[in-house]
């Protein structure tokens, strides 16, 4: 039987281009649960499961999900229950997030439109000032 693969905090930090502090933060949030070894349990030993959970956490973060949403999704896949309810919950979280992003996008578009109006007005005023300066 093959020995399960394990990782140090430095291994994961290097692989995922994170600081060890960020990994400890994810651990504090309950997203990772390394084993402790060495004197006083000082050394963290991460399993392949922890590595996968970290990868999923970072993917959720890239999608813009909060860490609590990421944790909720990841924990759903840890349970041996039927995957149907898990997928429904995942779709609900994604739909909420998509709605938030669409609202932010609408706000940004409105803001850009307003900036364009102000730019146009400022250019028109500058053109008038340039004309007045050349005529005077």
Tab-separated table of N, CA, C and O in Angstrom, residues 19-91:
chain	number	residue	atom	x	y	z
A	19	UNK	N	1.915	33.096	0.957
A	19	UNK	CA	2.761	33.194	2.139
A	19	UNK	C	2.318	32.114	3.127
A	19	UNK	O	1.161	31.660	3.095
A	20	UNK	N	3.235	31.731	4.000
A	20	UNK	CA	2.857	30.758	5.035
A	20	UNK	C	1.809	31.372	5.958
A	20	UNK	O	0.945	30.671	6.474
A	21	UNK	N	1.856	32.685	6.096
A	21	UNK	CA	0.863	33.369	6.928
A	21	UNK	C	-0.547	33.195	6.338
A	21	UNK	O	-1.522	32.977	7.069
A	22	UNK	N	-0.666	33.289	5.007
A	22	UNK	CA	-1.966	33.102	4.352
A	22	UNK	C	-2.473	31.683	4.594
A	22	UNK	O	-3.661	31.478	4.883
A	23	UNK	N	-1.581	30.713	4.506
A	23	UNK	CA	-1.993	29.323	4.727
A	23	UNK	C	-2.443	29.131	6.178
A	23	UNK	O	-3.450	28.476	6.436
A	24	UNK	N	-1.723	29.733	7.122
A	24	UNK	CA	-2.146	29.639	8.530
A	24	UNK	C	-3.501	30.320	8.741
A	24	UNK	O	-4.327	29.867	9.534
A	25	UNK	N	-3.746	31.404	8.000
A	25	UNK	CA	-5.042	32.081	8.084
A	25	UNK	C	-6.157	31.139	7.613
A	25	UNK	O	-7.205	31.018	8.256
A	26	UNK	N	-5.934	30.458	6.477
A	26	UNK	CA	-6.936	29.504	5.982
A	26	UNK	C	-7.143	28.380	6.998
A	26	UNK	O	-8.253	27.885	7.166
A	27	UNK	N	-6.082	28.018	7.678
A	27	UNK	CA	-6.188	27.010	8.725
A	27	UNK	C	-7.050	27.540	9.880
A	27	UNK	O	-7.949	26.848	10.370
A	28	UNK	N	-6.801	28.785	10.291
A	28	UNK	CA	-7.587	29.406	11.361
A	28	UNK	C	-9.066	29.498	10.984
A	28	UNK	O	-9.939	29.434	11.858
A	29	UNK	N	-9.354	29.664	9.695
A	29	UNK	CA	-10.735	29.755	9.218
A	29	UNK	C	-11.400	28.379	9.138
A	29	UNK	O	-12.574	28.270	8.829
A	30	UNK	N	-10.625	27.319	9.391
A	30	UNK	CA	-11.186	25.965	9.363
A	30	UNK	C	-11.189	25.342	7.983
A	30	UNK	O	-11.801	24.291	7.775
A	31	UNK	N	-10.510	25.969	7.029
A	31	UNK	CA	-10.470	25.424	5.673
A	31	UNK	C	-9.437	24.307	5.531
A	31	UNK	O	-9.589	23.428	4.695
A	32	UNK	N	-8.397	24.357	6.329
A	32	UNK	CA	-7.342	23.342	6.321
A	32	UNK	C	-7.203	22.773	7.720
A	32	UNK	O	-7.379	23.497	8.708
A	33	UNK	N	-6.882	21.485	7.792
A	33	UNK	CA	-6.735	20.838	9.094
A	33	UNK	C	-5.501	19.937	9.097
A	33	UNK	O	-5.618	18.709	9.052
A	34	UNK	N	-4.322	20.560	9.140
A	34	UNK	CA	-3.103	19.740	9.105
A	34	UNK	C	-2.904	18.955	10.394
A	34	UNK	O	-3.400	19.342	11.448
A	35	UNK	N	-2.181	17.857	10.252
A	35	UNK	CA	-1.756	17.103	11.435
A	35	UNK	C	-0.575	17.855	12.046
A	35	UNK	O	0.096	18.609	11.364
A	36	UNK	N	-0.337	17.628	13.318
A	36	UNK	CA	0.790	18.267	13.997
A	36	UNK	C	1.806	17.190	14.367
A	36	UNK	O	1.434	16.129	14.870
A	37	UNK	N	3.069	17.482	14.088
A	37	UNK	CA	4.144	16.559	14.429
A	37	UNK	C	5.280	17.317	15.073
A	37	UNK	O	5.289	18.543	15.086
A	38	UNK	N	6.235	16.568	15.557
A	38	UNK	CA	7.423	17.181	16.137
A	38	UNK	C	7.200	17.626	17.559
A	38	UNK	O	6.124	17.425	18.138
A	39	UNK	N	8.223	18.272	18.139
A	39	UNK	CA	8.129	18.708	19.538
A	39	UNK	C	6.966	19.678	19.745
A	39	UNK	O	6.885	20.701	19.082
A	40	UNK	N	6.068	19.315	20.606
A	40	UNK	CA	4.934	20.176	20.933
A	40	UNK	C	3.966	20.369	19.776
A	40	UNK	O	3.192	21.313	19.761
A	41	UNK	N	4.016	19.485	18.781
A	41	UNK	CA	3.122	19.619	17.628
A	41	UNK	C	3.415	20.861	16.812
A	41	UNK	O	2.521	21.465	16.222
A	42	UNK	N	4.668	21.230	16.784
A	42	UNK	CA	5.063	22.488	16.145
A	42	UNK	C	5.007	22.443	14.620
A	42	UNK	O	4.739	23.451	13.975
A	43	UNK	N	5.254	21.288	14.037
A	43	UNK	CA	5.296	21.170	12.576
A	43	UNK	C	3.941	20.764	12.002
A	43	UNK	O	3.340	19.789	12.454
A	44	UNK	N	3.497	21.515	11.019
A	44	UNK	CA	2.241	21.195	10.347
A	44	UNK	C	2.531	20.214	9.211
A	44	UNK	O	3.457	20.425	8.435
A	45	UNK	N	1.690	19.188	9.109
A	45	UNK	CA	1.806	18.231	8.012
A	45	UNK	C	0.456	18.201	7.307
A	45	UNK	O	-0.558	17.809	7.883
A	46	UNK	N	0.456	18.656	6.049
A	46	UNK	CA	-0.778	18.755	5.277
A	46	UNK	C	-0.952	17.513	4.410
A	46	UNK	O	-0.001	17.020	3.808
A	47	UNK	N	-2.181	17.043	4.329
A	47	UNK	CA	-2.503	15.859	3.530
A	47	UNK	C	-2.884	16.287	2.105
A	47	UNK	O	-3.048	17.479	1.819
A	48	UNK	N	-3.057	15.289	1.253
A	48	UNK	CA	-3.534	15.555	-0.108
A	48	UNK	C	-4.915	16.214	-0.038
A	48	UNK	O	-5.245	17.076	-0.856
A	49	UNK	N	-5.697	15.839	0.955
A	49	UNK	CA	-7.024	16.448	1.147
A	49	UNK	C	-6.885	17.942	1.454
A	49	UNK	O	-7.615	18.762	0.907
A	50	UNK	N	-5.934	18.298	2.338
A	50	UNK	CA	-5.698	19.706	2.644
A	50	UNK	C	-5.265	20.460	1.386
A	50	UNK	O	-5.691	21.588	1.151
A	51	UNK	N	-4.407	19.832	0.594
A	51	UNK	CA	-3.933	20.459	-0.638
A	51	UNK	C	-5.107	20.736	-1.577
A	51	UNK	O	-5.229	21.813	-2.150
A	52	UNK	N	-5.998	19.770	-1.712
A	52	UNK	CA	-7.178	19.938	-2.564
A	52	UNK	C	-8.076	21.035	-2.014
A	52	UNK	O	-8.587	21.870	-2.766
A	53	UNK	N	-8.259	21.055	-0.706
A	53	UNK	CA	-9.093	22.091	-0.086
A	53	UNK	C	-8.493	23.476	-0.309
A	53	UNK	O	-9.218	24.441	-0.554
A	54	UNK	N	-7.169	23.580	-0.241
A	54	UNK	CA	-6.513	24.859	-0.502
A	54	UNK	C	-6.723	25.276	-1.953
A	54	UNK	O	-7.040	26.433	-2.240
A	55	UNK	N	-6.588	24.331	-2.844
A	55	UNK	CA	-6.789	24.606	-4.279
A	55	UNK	C	-8.222	25.090	-4.530
A	55	UNK	O	-8.446	26.062	-5.261
A	56	UNK	N	-9.198	24.430	-3.908
A	56	UNK	CA	-10.602	24.829	-4.061
A	56	UNK	C	-10.863	26.197	-3.426
A	56	UNK	O	-11.632	26.996	-3.964
A	57	UNK	N	-10.218	26.468	-2.303
A	57	UNK	CA	-10.359	27.770	-1.640
A	57	UNK	C	-9.865	28.878	-2.551
A	57	UNK	O	-10.525	29.912	-2.719
A	58	UNK	N	-8.707	28.664	-3.160
A	58	UNK	CA	-8.137	29.680	-4.048
A	58	UNK	C	-8.988	29.863	-5.303
A	58	UNK	O	-9.148	30.979	-5.796
A	59	UNK	N	-9.565	28.775	-5.798
A	59	UNK	CA	-10.458	28.867	-6.962
A	59	UNK	C	-11.703	29.678	-6.606
A	59	UNK	O	-12.130	30.548	-7.367
A	60	UNK	N	-12.269	29.415	-5.432
A	60	UNK	CA	-13.447	30.162	-4.980
A	60	UNK	C	-13.104	31.640	-4.809
A	60	UNK	O	-13.886	32.520	-5.172
A	61	UNK	N	-11.918	31.897	-4.285
A	61	UNK	CA	-11.473	33.270	-4.084
A	61	UNK	C	-11.345	33.992	-5.436
A	61	UNK	O	-11.743	35.146	-5.570
A	62	UNK	N	-10.803	33.297	-6.442
A	62	UNK	CA	-10.693	33.888	-7.785
A	62	UNK	C	-12.072	34.208	-8.367
A	62	UNK	O	-12.227	35.165	-9.113
A	63	UNK	N	-13.052	33.384	-8.023
A	63	UNK	CA	-14.429	33.632	-8.470
A	63	UNK	C	-15.055	34.805	-7.722
A	63	UNK	O	-16.114	35.278	-8.087
A	64	UNK	N	-14.393	35.243	-6.653
A	64	UNK	CA	-14.903	36.362	-5.872
A	64	UNK	C	-15.785	35.948	-4.715
A	64	UNK	O	-16.447	36.787	-4.111
A	65	UNK	N	-15.807	34.663	-4.401
A	65	UNK	CA	-16.614	34.205	-3.276
A	65	UNK	C	-15.911	34.540	-1.969
A	65	UNK	O	-14.682	34.619	-1.909
A	66	UNK	N	-16.689	34.725	-0.928
A	66	UNK	CA	-16.104	34.973	0.391
A	66	UNK	C	-15.528	33.665	0.919
A	66	UNK	O	-15.876	32.571	0.447
A	67	UNK	N	-14.664	33.773	1.922
A	67	UNK	CA	-14.094	32.564	2.513
A	67	UNK	C	-15.170	31.721	3.188
A	67	UNK	O	-15.090	30.498	3.178
A	68	UNK	N	-16.185	32.363	3.752
A	68	UNK	CA	-17.258	31.576	4.379
A	68	UNK	C	-18.047	30.814	3.318
A	68	UNK	O	-18.452	29.674	3.538
A	69	UNK	N	-18.262	31.431	2.140
A	69	UNK	CA	-18.932	30.713	1.049
A	69	UNK	C	-18.055	29.569	0.550
A	69	UNK	O	-18.548	28.465	0.303
A	70	UNK	N	-16.762	29.832	0.426
A	70	UNK	CA	-15.829	28.787	-0.011
A	70	UNK	C	-15.865	27.624	0.974
A	70	UNK	O	-15.947	26.455	0.570
A	71	UNK	N	-15.836	27.946	2.260
A	71	UNK	CA	-15.847	26.906	3.291
A	71	UNK	C	-17.126	26.078	3.216
A	71	UNK	O	-17.098	24.855	3.299
A	72	UNK	N	-18.238	26.763	3.029
A	72	UNK	CA	-19.529	26.071	2.945
A	72	UNK	C	-19.545	25.092	1.767
A	72	UNK	O	-19.976	23.950	1.900
A	73	UNK	N	-19.042	25.540	0.633
A	73	UNK	CA	-19.011	24.676	-0.553
A	73	UNK	C	-18.069	23.499	-0.344
A	73	UNK	O	-18.415	22.347	-0.620
A	74	UNK	N	-16.891	23.775	0.171
A	74	UNK	CA	-15.896	22.722	0.373
A	74	UNK	C	-16.396	21.694	1.372
A	74	UNK	O	-16.234	20.486	1.182
A	75	UNK	N	-17.040	22.155	2.441
A	75	UNK	CA	-17.560	21.225	3.444
A	75	UNK	C	-18.668	20.341	2.879
A	75	UNK	O	-18.825	19.211	3.303
A	76	UNK	N	-19.416	20.861	1.914
A	76	UNK	CA	-20.464	20.046	1.303
A	76	UNK	C	-19.853	18.812	0.640
A	76	UNK	O	-20.415	17.733	0.681
A	77	UNK	N	-18.694	18.982	0.027
A	77	UNK	CA	-18.068	17.873	-0.683
A	77	UNK	C	-17.350	16.924	0.255
A	77	UNK	O	-16.987	15.830	-0.148
A	78	UNK	N	-17.163	17.322	1.503
A	78	UNK	CA	-16.562	16.435	2.489
A	78	UNK	C	-17.563	15.417	3.020
A	78	UNK	O	-17.180	14.382	3.529
A	79	UNK	N	-18.832	15.754	2.920
A	79	UNK	CA	-19.838	14.861	3.485
A	79	UNK	C	-20.184	13.770	2.480
A	79	UNK	O	-20.180	13.982	1.278
A	80	UNK	N	-20.506	12.580	2.977
A	80	UNK	CA	-20.801	11.451	2.086
A	80	UNK	C	-22.238	11.443	1.558
A	80	UNK	O	-22.646	10.497	0.921
A	81	UNK	N	-22.977	12.506	1.827
A	81	UNK	CA	-24.380	12.548	1.413
A	81	UNK	C	-24.516	12.572	-0.107
A	81	UNK	O	-23.548	12.725	-0.845
A	82	UNK	N	-25.753	12.514	-0.541
A	82	UNK	CA	-26.096	12.623	-1.947
A	82	UNK	C	-25.580	13.954	-2.498
A	82	UNK	O	-25.697	14.986	-1.853
A	83	UNK	N	-25.027	13.945	-3.691
A	83	UNK	CA	-24.450	15.160	-4.255
A	83	UNK	C	-25.498	16.109	-4.826
A	83	UNK	O	-25.191	17.273	-5.062
A	84	UNK	N	-26.731	15.664	-5.032
A	84	UNK	CA	-27.780	16.533	-5.566
A	84	UNK	C	-27.986	17.791	-4.741
A	84	UNK	O	-27.891	18.908	-5.263
A	85	UNK	N	-28.250	17.669	-3.442
A	85	UNK	CA	-28.421	18.870	-2.608
A	85	UNK	C	-27.171	19.750	-2.593
A	85	UNK	O	-27.269	20.975	-2.548
A	86	UNK	N	-26.001	19.119	-2.626
A	86	UNK	CA	-24.750	19.883	-2.637
A	86	UNK	C	-24.659	20.736	-3.898
A	86	UNK	O	-24.301	21.914	-3.838
A	87	UNK	N	-25.002	20.136	-5.019
A	87	UNK	CA	-24.933	20.878	-6.278
A	87	UNK	C	-25.977	21.990	-6.323
A	87	UNK	O	-25.704	23.078	-6.833
A	88	UNK	N	-27.153	21.742	-5.772
A	88	UNK	CA	-28.176	22.795	-5.707
A	88	UNK	C	-27.684	23.973	-4.875
A	88	UNK	O	-27.861	25.138	-5.251
A	89	UNK	N	-27.071	23.673	-3.739
A	89	UNK	CA	-26.534	24.723	-2.871
A	89	UNK	C	-25.430	25.492	-3.599
A	89	UNK	O	-25.377	26.723	-3.549
A	90	UNK	N	-24.561	24.776	-4.292
A	90	UNK	CA	-23.481	25.398	-5.047
A	90	UNK	C	-24.061	26.337	-6.108
A	90	UNK	O	-23.614	27.472	-6.268
A	91	UNK	N	-25.089	25.885	-6.803
A	91	UNK	CA	-25.724	26.731	-7.823
A	91	UNK	C	-26.376	27.965	-7.207
A	91	UNK	O	-26.328	29.051	-7.794
